[in-house]
Amino acid sequence: MKEGQFVGPVRVLVTGGSGLLGKAIEHVVMNEGLKREGEEWIFLSSKDADLVDLKQTRDVFEKYRPTHVIHLAAKVGGLFQHMKENLHFLRDNLRINDNLLQTAHEMDVVKVVSCLSSCIFPDKTTYPIDETMIHNGPPHDSNFGYSYAKRMIDVQNRGYFQQHGRHYTAAIPTNVVGPYDNFNIENGHVLSALINRTHKAKVEGTSLTVCGTGAARRQFIYSLDVGRLLVWVLREYEEIEPIILSVGEEDEISIKDAVEMIAEALDFKGEIKYDTSLSDGQLRKTASNAKLRRYRPDFNFTPVKEAIKLTCDWFLANYDIARK
Ligand SMILES: NC(=O)c1ccc[n+]([C@@H]2O[C@H](COP(=O)([O-])OP(=O)(O)OC[C@H]3O[C@@H](n4cnc5c(N)ncnc54)[C@H](OP(=O)(O)O)[C@@H]3O)[C@@H](O)[C@H]2O)c1
């Protein structure tokens, strides 16, 4: 259902509102004029409700009575944490998503947009990957728990539509970079962990060691771009099938390219070493943004170099509060 066709006061609940994407949505809604008159936006963190727990999920929905939900909350981690704890990632995310979607249905929420991730796509596949290919084979072994839990959101959305006519859908951002990410060296996302690592090497006057060969390739998207697109998905996108939110295939870069951009942004002049004994993760997962481009041919993506520079600047300016 298009939000415009919904009659009555709109209350949008954003789960995972304290994270990288939650903060990006908050920024674009509150500071870029995307908030419409009469709309209420509520941003939740795990402190408001642990969504693994059904009662807490129901209580927070009772409290705010949302009409629309952007569901970002997830147990997320870096490559090495996923490799160690696939079962935890599977069970917590299955519960979070089931609690969220069923409670939304019971409380008559008219639209839910959940976030999947490009790492849930089949490991052995043809490129570019598109939205029709999510279930076409096992995901990469390193994060199978998280991936299968995320894939089930798509299955659930189909079920809620078939059985109850619900317009619950999902967006699939590729690798996001931006302020408020987790910059933890062990558990952070690849670029943010690298930003922290590079900063540390600069401050300590050491060389920088990058995990893996640097050959893996990724499409990085700036968090505020994803925020703008998620608000559009909530308001305008009517399909149940997911939509990939990504820069074009031609904008994919290698980790080595990204490391050089970070070094430039942070003015790091030391030696850069690659520890080739460590895993690169999936070597590529190139995604097609053709569907997005059909809907939004004119959307202007922030160039990756600028996105990295803005993230580095934010990290330095907010070093004390940054998750690390
Ligand atoms: N970042 C990416 O590159 C990327 C790419 C594709 C898709 N995604 C998806 O986008 C969504 C948001 O990612 P993100 O990078 O913004 O994550 P993030 O920065 O790690 O934030 C995670 C959010 O989820 C909340 N959360 C975690 N466990 C929870 C629980 N048990 N109950 C309630 N809330 C809980 C956290 O709350 P606290 O702050 O209180 O811990 C936080 O607000 C996720 O679903 C992720 O899979 C992310």
CSV table of C-alpha atoms and ligand atoms in Angstrom, one decimal:
chain,number,residue,atom,x,y,z
A,1,MET,CA,0.0,0.0,0.0
A,2,LYS,CA,1.4,3.4,-0.9
A,3,GLU,CA,1.8,5.5,2.2
A,4,GLY,CA,-0.2,8.2,0.4
A,5,GLN,CA,-3.2,5.9,0.2
A,6,PHE,CA,-3.1,5.4,4.0
A,7,VAL,CA,-5.6,7.5,5.9
A,8,GLY,CA,-4.8,8.6,9.4
A,9,PRO,CA,-1.8,9.8,11.4
A,10,VAL,CA,1.4,8.1,10.3
A,11,ARG,CA,3.7,6.8,13.0
A,12,VAL,CA,6.9,5.2,11.7
A,13,LEU,CA,8.8,3.0,14.0
A,14,VAL,CA,12.5,2.4,13.1
A,15,THR,CA,14.1,-0.6,14.8
A,16,GLY,CA,17.8,-0.6,15.0
A,17,GLY,CA,17.5,3.2,15.2
A,18,SER,CA,20.8,3.7,17.0
A,19,GLY,CA,22.9,1.9,14.4
A,20,LEU,CA,24.6,3.0,11.1
A,21,LEU,CA,21.5,2.9,9.0
A,22,GLY,CA,19.1,4.0,11.8
A,23,LYS,CA,21.2,7.2,12.4
A,24,ALA,CA,21.3,7.8,8.6
A,25,ILE,CA,17.5,7.6,8.3
A,26,GLU,CA,17.1,9.9,11.4
A,27,HIS,CA,19.5,12.4,9.7
A,28,VAL,CA,17.7,12.5,6.3
A,29,VAL,CA,14.2,12.5,8.0
A,30,MET,CA,14.9,15.2,10.5
A,31,ASN,CA,17.6,17.3,8.7
A,32,GLU,CA,16.8,17.0,5.0
A,33,GLY,CA,13.1,17.7,5.1
A,34,LEU,CA,12.0,14.1,4.4
A,35,LYS,CA,9.7,14.2,7.4
A,36,ARG,CA,6.1,15.1,6.3
A,37,GLU,CA,3.7,17.2,8.4
A,38,GLY,CA,1.8,15.3,11.0
A,39,GLU,CA,4.2,12.3,10.8
A,40,GLU,CA,5.8,10.9,13.9
A,41,TRP,CA,9.1,9.0,13.7
A,42,ILE,CA,10.3,6.8,16.5
A,43,PHE,CA,13.9,5.4,16.6
A,44,LEU,CA,14.4,2.4,18.8
A,45,SER,CA,17.6,0.8,20.2
A,46,SER,CA,18.0,-2.5,22.0
A,47,LYS,CA,17.6,-0.5,25.2
A,48,ASP,CA,14.0,0.2,24.3
A,49,ALA,CA,13.2,-3.4,23.6
A,50,ASP,CA,15.3,-6.6,23.0
A,51,LEU,CA,13.5,-7.9,19.9
A,52,VAL,CA,14.8,-11.4,20.6
A,53,ASP,CA,12.1,-11.4,23.3
A,54,LEU,CA,8.5,-11.6,22.1
A,55,LYS,CA,7.0,-9.8,25.2
A,56,GLN,CA,9.4,-6.9,24.9
A,57,THR,CA,8.6,-6.6,21.2
A,58,ARG,CA,4.8,-6.6,21.9
A,59,ASP,CA,5.2,-4.1,24.7
A,60,VAL,CA,7.1,-1.6,22.5
A,61,PHE,CA,4.5,-1.9,19.7
A,62,GLU,CA,1.7,-1.4,22.3
A,63,LYS,CA,3.6,1.7,23.5
A,64,TYR,CA,4.1,3.4,20.2
A,65,ARG,CA,1.3,1.8,18.0
A,66,PRO,CA,3.2,2.3,14.7
A,67,THR,CA,1.4,2.4,11.4
A,68,HIS,CA,4.6,1.8,9.4
A,69,VAL,CA,7.9,0.1,10.3
A,70,ILE,CA,11.5,0.2,9.0
A,71,HIS,CA,13.1,-2.9,10.4
A,72,LEU,CA,16.9,-2.6,10.7
A,73,ALA,CA,17.6,-4.3,14.0
A,74,ALA,CA,19.8,-7.3,13.6
A,75,LYS,CA,22.6,-9.1,15.3
A,76,VAL,CA,25.4,-8.1,12.9
A,77,GLY,CA,29.1,-8.5,13.1
A,78,GLY,CA,32.4,-8.7,11.2
A,79,LEU,CA,33.6,-11.6,9.1
A,80,PHE,CA,35.6,-13.3,11.8
A,81,GLN,CA,32.8,-13.1,14.4
A,82,HIS,CA,30.4,-14.6,11.9
A,83,MET,CA,32.8,-17.5,11.2
A,84,LYS,CA,32.9,-18.3,15.0
A,85,GLU,CA,29.2,-17.9,15.9
A,86,ASN,CA,27.0,-18.9,13.0
A,87,LEU,CA,24.5,-20.5,15.3
A,88,HIS,CA,24.1,-17.4,17.4
A,89,PHE,CA,23.6,-15.2,14.3
A,90,LEU,CA,21.0,-17.7,13.0
A,91,ARG,CA,18.9,-18.1,16.2
A,92,ASP,CA,18.9,-14.4,17.3
A,93,ASN,CA,18.1,-13.1,13.9
A,94,LEU,CA,15.3,-15.7,13.2
A,95,ARG,CA,13.7,-14.7,16.5
A,96,ILE,CA,14.1,-10.9,16.0
A,97,ASN,CA,12.6,-11.1,12.6
A,98,ASP,CA,9.7,-13.4,13.5
A,99,ASN,CA,8.8,-11.4,16.6
A,100,LEU,CA,8.9,-8.2,14.6
A,101,LEU,CA,6.9,-9.3,11.6
A,102,GLN,CA,4.2,-11.3,13.5
A,103,THR,CA,3.8,-8.4,16.0
A,104,ALA,CA,3.5,-5.9,13.2
A,105,HIS,CA,0.8,-8.1,11.6
A,106,GLU,CA,-1.1,-8.5,14.8
A,107,MET,CA,-1.0,-4.8,15.5
A,108,ASP,CA,-2.2,-4.0,12.0
A,109,VAL,CA,1.0,-2.2,10.7
A,110,VAL,CA,0.2,-1.4,7.1
A,111,LYS,CA,3.8,-1.5,5.8
A,112,VAL,CA,7.1,-3.0,6.9
A,113,VAL,CA,10.4,-2.5,5.1
A,114,SER,CA,13.1,-4.9,6.4
A,115,CYS,CA,16.7,-4.9,5.5
A,116,LEU,CA,18.4,-7.9,3.9
A,117,SER,CA,22.0,-7.8,2.9
A,118,SER,CA,24.0,-8.6,-0.3
A,119,CYS,CA,26.0,-11.2,1.7
A,120,ILE,CA,23.0,-13.5,1.8
A,121,PHE,CA,23.1,-14.3,-1.9
A,122,PRO,CA,24.3,-17.7,-3.2
A,123,ASP,CA,28.1,-18.2,-3.0
A,124,LYS,CA,28.3,-20.0,-6.4
A,125,THR,CA,26.4,-17.8,-8.8
A,126,THR,CA,26.6,-15.8,-11.9
A,127,TYR,CA,27.2,-12.0,-11.8
A,128,PRO,CA,25.7,-9.6,-11.5
A,129,ILE,CA,23.3,-10.9,-8.8
A,130,ASP,CA,19.8,-9.6,-8.9
A,131,GLU,CA,16.7,-9.8,-6.7
A,132,THR,CA,15.4,-13.0,-8.2
A,133,MET,CA,18.5,-15.0,-7.2
A,134,ILE,CA,18.4,-14.9,-3.4
A,135,HIS,CA,17.4,-18.5,-2.8
A,136,ASN,CA,19.3,-20.1,-5.7
A,137,GLY,CA,21.9,-22.0,-3.7
A,138,PRO,CA,23.7,-21.9,-0.4
A,139,PRO,CA,25.2,-18.6,0.9
A,140,HIS,CA,29.0,-18.3,1.6
A,141,ASP,CA,29.9,-20.7,4.4
A,142,SER,CA,31.5,-17.9,6.5
A,143,ASN,CA,28.2,-16.4,7.5
A,144,PHE,CA,25.6,-19.0,6.7
A,145,GLY,CA,23.7,-18.4,10.0
A,146,TYR,CA,23.0,-14.7,9.4
A,147,SER,CA,22.3,-15.3,5.7
A,148,TYR,CA,19.7,-18.0,6.1
A,149,ALA,CA,17.9,-16.0,8.9
A,150,LYS,CA,17.8,-13.0,6.5
A,151,ARG,CA,16.6,-15.0,3.6
A,152,MET,CA,13.7,-16.1,5.7
A,153,ILE,CA,12.4,-12.5,5.9
A,154,ASP,CA,11.8,-12.7,2.2
A,155,VAL,CA,9.9,-16.0,2.6
A,156,GLN,CA,7.9,-14.5,5.5
A,157,ASN,CA,7.0,-11.4,3.5
A,158,ARG,CA,5.6,-13.6,0.7
A,159,GLY,CA,3.6,-15.5,3.4
A,160,TYR,CA,2.2,-12.4,5.0
A,161,PHE,CA,1.1,-11.2,1.6
A,162,GLN,CA,-0.4,-14.5,0.5
A,163,GLN,CA,-2.3,-15.2,3.7
A,164,HIS,CA,-3.0,-11.8,5.0
A,165,GLY,CA,-2.5,-9.3,2.1
A,166,ARG,CA,0.2,-7.5,4.0
A,167,HIS,CA,2.6,-5.2,2.2
A,168,TYR,CA,5.7,-6.3,4.0
A,169,THR,CA,8.8,-6.0,1.8
A,170,ALA,CA,12.6,-5.8,2.0
A,171,ALA,CA,15.5,-3.8,0.7
A,172,ILE,CA,19.0,-5.2,0.1
A,173,PRO,CA,21.8,-2.6,0.6
A,174,THR,CA,25.3,-3.6,-0.5
A,175,ASN,CA,28.2,-2.7,1.8
A,176,VAL,CA,27.3,0.4,3.7
A,177,VAL,CA,29.8,3.0,4.9
A,178,GLY,CA,29.1,6.1,7.0
A,179,PRO,CA,29.0,7.8,10.4
A,180,TYR,CA,27.9,5.8,13.4
A,181,ASP,CA,29.2,2.5,12.0
A,182,ASN,CA,30.9,0.0,14.3
A,183,PHE,CA,34.6,0.8,13.9
A,184,ASN,CA,35.7,-2.1,16.1
A,185,ILE,CA,38.9,-3.6,14.7
A,186,GLU,CA,37.8,-7.2,15.2
A,187,ASN,CA,34.0,-7.0,14.8
A,188,GLY,CA,33.4,-3.9,12.7
A,189,HIS,CA,32.4,-3.8,9.0
A,190,VAL,CA,35.4,-4.0,6.7
A,191,LEU,CA,35.8,-0.3,5.8
A,192,SER,CA,35.1,1.0,9.3
A,193,ALA,CA,37.5,-1.5,10.9
A,194,LEU,CA,40.1,-0.4,8.4
A,195,ILE,CA,39.5,3.2,9.1
A,196,ASN,CA,40.1,2.6,12.8
A,197,ARG,CA,43.1,0.4,12.1
A,198,THR,CA,44.7,3.0,9.8
A,199,HIS,CA,44.1,5.8,12.3
A,200,LYS,CA,45.7,3.6,15.1
A,201,ALA,CA,48.7,2.9,12.8
A,202,LYS,CA,49.1,6.6,12.1
A,203,VAL,CA,48.9,7.6,15.8
A,204,GLU,CA,51.3,4.8,16.9
A,205,GLY,CA,53.6,5.4,13.9
A,206,THR,CA,53.5,1.7,12.8
A,207,SER,CA,52.8,0.0,9.5
A,208,LEU,CA,49.2,-0.9,8.6
A,209,THR,CA,48.3,-4.6,8.2
A,210,VAL,CA,45.3,-5.4,6.2
A,211,CYS,CA,43.5,-8.8,6.6
A,212,GLY,CA,43.6,-10.8,3.3
A,213,THR,CA,45.1,-10.0,-0.1
A,214,GLY,CA,43.0,-6.8,-0.7
A,215,ALA,CA,41.7,-8.4,-3.9
A,216,ALA,CA,38.1,-8.9,-2.8
A,217,ARG,CA,35.7,-6.5,-4.5
A,218,ARG,CA,32.7,-4.7,-3.1
A,219,GLN,CA,30.1,-2.1,-4.0
A,220,PHE,CA,30.1,0.5,-1.1
A,221,ILE,CA,27.1,2.8,-0.6
A,222,TYR,CA,27.0,5.8,1.6
A,223,SER,CA,24.7,5.4,4.6
A,224,LEU,CA,22.8,8.6,3.9
A,225,ASP,CA,22.1,7.4,0.4
A,226,VAL,CA,20.6,4.2,1.8
A,227,GLY,CA,18.6,6.3,4.3
A,228,ARG,CA,17.1,8.4,1.5
A,229,LEU,CA,16.3,5.3,-0.5
A,230,LEU,CA,14.8,3.4,2.4
A,231,VAL,CA,12.4,6.3,3.0
A,232,TRP,CA,11.5,6.1,-0.7
A,233,VAL,CA,10.9,2.4,-0.4
A,234,LEU,CA,8.6,2.9,2.6
A,235,ARG,CA,6.6,5.6,0.7
A,236,GLU,CA,6.6,4.5,-2.9
A,237,TYR,CA,7.8,0.9,-3.5
A,238,GLU,CA,4.8,-1.4,-3.8
A,239,GLU,CA,6.3,-4.8,-4.6
A,240,ILE,CA,6.7,-7.6,-2.0
A,241,GLU,CA,9.8,-8.8,-3.8
A,242,PRO,CA,13.0,-7.1,-2.4
A,243,ILE,CA,14.9,-4.4,-4.1
A,244,ILE,CA,18.7,-4.0,-4.2
A,245,LEU,CA,20.0,-0.6,-3.0
A,246,SER,CA,23.4,-0.3,-4.6
A,247,VAL,CA,25.7,1.8,-6.7
A,248,GLY,CA,26.3,0.5,-10.2
A,249,GLU,CA,28.4,-2.5,-11.1
A,250,GLU,CA,31.0,-0.2,-12.6
A,251,ASP,CA,31.5,1.4,-9.2
A,252,GLU,CA,32.7,-1.7,-7.5
A,253,ILE,CA,36.2,-1.3,-6.0
A,254,SER,CA,38.7,-3.7,-4.5
A,255,ILE,CA,39.6,-3.6,-0.8
A,256,LYS,CA,43.0,-2.5,-1.9
A,257,ASP,CA,41.5,0.6,-3.6
A,258,ALA,CA,39.5,1.3,-0.5
A,259,VAL,CA,42.6,1.0,1.7
A,260,GLU,CA,44.3,3.6,-0.5
A,261,MET,CA,41.3,6.0,-0.2
A,262,ILE,CA,41.3,5.6,3.5
A,263,ALA,CA,45.1,6.2,3.7
A,264,GLU,CA,44.6,9.4,1.7
A,265,ALA,CA,41.7,10.6,3.7
A,266,LEU,CA,43.5,10.1,7.0
A,267,ASP,CA,46.9,11.2,5.6
A,268,PHE,CA,48.5,7.9,6.5
A,269,LYS,CA,52.0,7.7,4.9
A,270,GLY,CA,53.2,4.5,6.6
A,271,GLU,CA,53.8,1.1,5.0
A,272,ILE,CA,50.7,-1.0,4.0
A,273,LYS,CA,51.1,-4.8,4.4
A,274,TYR,CA,48.6,-7.5,3.3
A,275,ASP,CA,48.3,-10.6,5.6
A,276,THR,CA,47.6,-13.1,2.9
A,277,SER,CA,47.2,-16.0,5.4
A,278,LEU,CA,43.8,-14.5,6.4
A,279,SER,CA,40.6,-15.0,4.6
A,280,ASP,CA,39.3,-12.5,2.0
A,281,GLY,CA,35.7,-13.6,2.5
A,282,GLN,CA,33.7,-13.8,-0.7
A,283,LEU,CA,35.9,-12.5,-3.5
A,284,ARG,CA,33.0,-10.6,-5.1
A,285,LYS,CA,29.3,-10.3,-4.8
A,286,THR,CA,28.6,-7.8,-7.6
A,287,ALA,CA,24.9,-6.8,-7.5
A,288,SER,CA,22.8,-5.3,-10.2
A,289,ASN,CA,21.0,-2.0,-9.4
A,290,ALA,CA,19.0,-2.3,-12.7
A,291,LYS,CA,15.7,-2.6,-10.8
A,292,LEU,CA,16.4,0.5,-8.6
A,293,ARG,CA,17.5,2.4,-11.7
A,294,ARG,CA,14.1,1.6,-13.4
A,295,TYR,CA,12.3,3.3,-10.5
A,296,ARG,CA,14.9,5.9,-9.7
A,297,PRO,CA,16.9,6.7,-12.9
A,298,ASP,CA,18.1,10.1,-11.5
A,299,PHE,CA,19.2,9.1,-8.0
A,300,ASN,CA,22.6,10.7,-7.3
A,301,PHE,CA,24.9,8.3,-5.4
A,302,THR,CA,27.6,9.9,-3.3
A,303,PRO,CA,30.9,8.8,-5.0
A,304,VAL,CA,32.8,6.2,-2.9
A,305,LYS,CA,35.9,8.3,-2.4
A,306,GLU,CA,33.7,11.1,-1.0
A,307,ALA,CA,31.8,8.6,1.2
A,308,ILE,CA,35.0,7.3,2.7
A,309,LYS,CA,36.4,10.8,3.3
A,310,LEU,CA,33.1,11.9,5.0
A,311,THR,CA,33.2,8.7,7.2
A,312,CYS,CA,36.9,9.3,8.1
A,313,ASP,CA,36.1,12.9,9.0
A,314,TRP,CA,33.2,11.8,11.2
A,315,PHE,CA,35.3,9.2,12.9
A,316,LEU,CA,38.0,11.7,13.8
A,317,ALA,CA,35.5,14.4,14.9
A,318,ASN,CA,33.5,11.9,17.0
A,319,TYR,CA,36.3,9.6,18.2
A,320,ASP,CA,35.1,9.7,21.8
A,321,ILE,CA,31.6,8.5,21.0
A,322,ALA,CA,32.3,6.2,18.0
A,323,ARG,CA,31.7,2.5,18.5
A,324,LYS,CA,35.1,0.9,18.5
B,1,LIG,N1,26.0,-2.0,7.4
B,1,LIG,C1,25.9,-2.7,6.3
B,1,LIG,O1,26.9,-2.7,5.5
B,1,LIG,C2,24.7,-3.4,5.9
B,1,LIG,C3,24.6,-3.9,4.6
B,1,LIG,C4,23.4,-4.5,4.2
B,1,LIG,C5,22.4,-4.7,5.1
B,1,LIG,N2,22.5,-4.2,6.4
B,1,LIG,C6,21.4,-4.5,7.3
B,1,LIG,O2,20.9,-3.2,7.7
B,1,LIG,C7,20.4,-3.3,9.0
B,1,LIG,C8,21.1,-2.3,9.9
B,1,LIG,O3,22.5,-2.5,9.9
B,1,LIG,P1,23.5,-1.5,10.6
B,1,LIG,O4,24.8,-1.6,9.9
B,1,LIG,O5,22.8,-0.1,10.7
B,1,LIG,O6,23.6,-2.2,12.0
B,1,LIG,P2,24.3,-1.6,13.3
B,1,LIG,O7,24.9,-0.3,13.1
B,1,LIG,O8,25.1,-2.7,13.9
B,1,LIG,O9,23.0,-1.5,14.2
B,1,LIG,C9,22.3,-2.5,14.7
B,1,LIG,C10,21.1,-2.0,15.3
B,1,LIG,O10,20.3,-3.1,15.7
B,1,LIG,C11,20.0,-3.0,17.1
B,1,LIG,N3,19.8,-4.3,17.7
B,1,LIG,C12,20.8,-5.3,17.7
B,1,LIG,N4,20.3,-6.4,18.4
B,1,LIG,C13,19.0,-6.0,18.8
B,1,LIG,C14,18.1,-6.7,19.6
B,1,LIG,N5,18.2,-7.9,20.0
B,1,LIG,N6,16.9,-6.0,19.8
B,1,LIG,C15,16.7,-4.7,19.4
B,1,LIG,N7,17.6,-4.1,18.6
B,1,LIG,C16,18.8,-4.7,18.4
B,1,LIG,C17,21.1,-2.2,17.7
B,1,LIG,O11,20.7,-1.6,18.9
B,1,LIG,P3,21.9,-1.1,20.0
B,1,LIG,O12,22.5,0.1,19.5
B,1,LIG,O13,21.1,-0.8,21.2
B,1,LIG,O14,22.8,-2.3,20.1
B,1,LIG,C18,21.4,-1.2,16.6
B,1,LIG,O15,20.4,-0.1,16.6
B,1,LIG,C19,20.7,-4.8,9.5
B,1,LIG,O16,19.5,-5.5,9.4
B,1,LIG,C20,21.8,-5.2,8.5
B,1,LIG,O17,21.7,-6.6,8.3
B,1,LIG,C21,23.6,-3.5,6.8
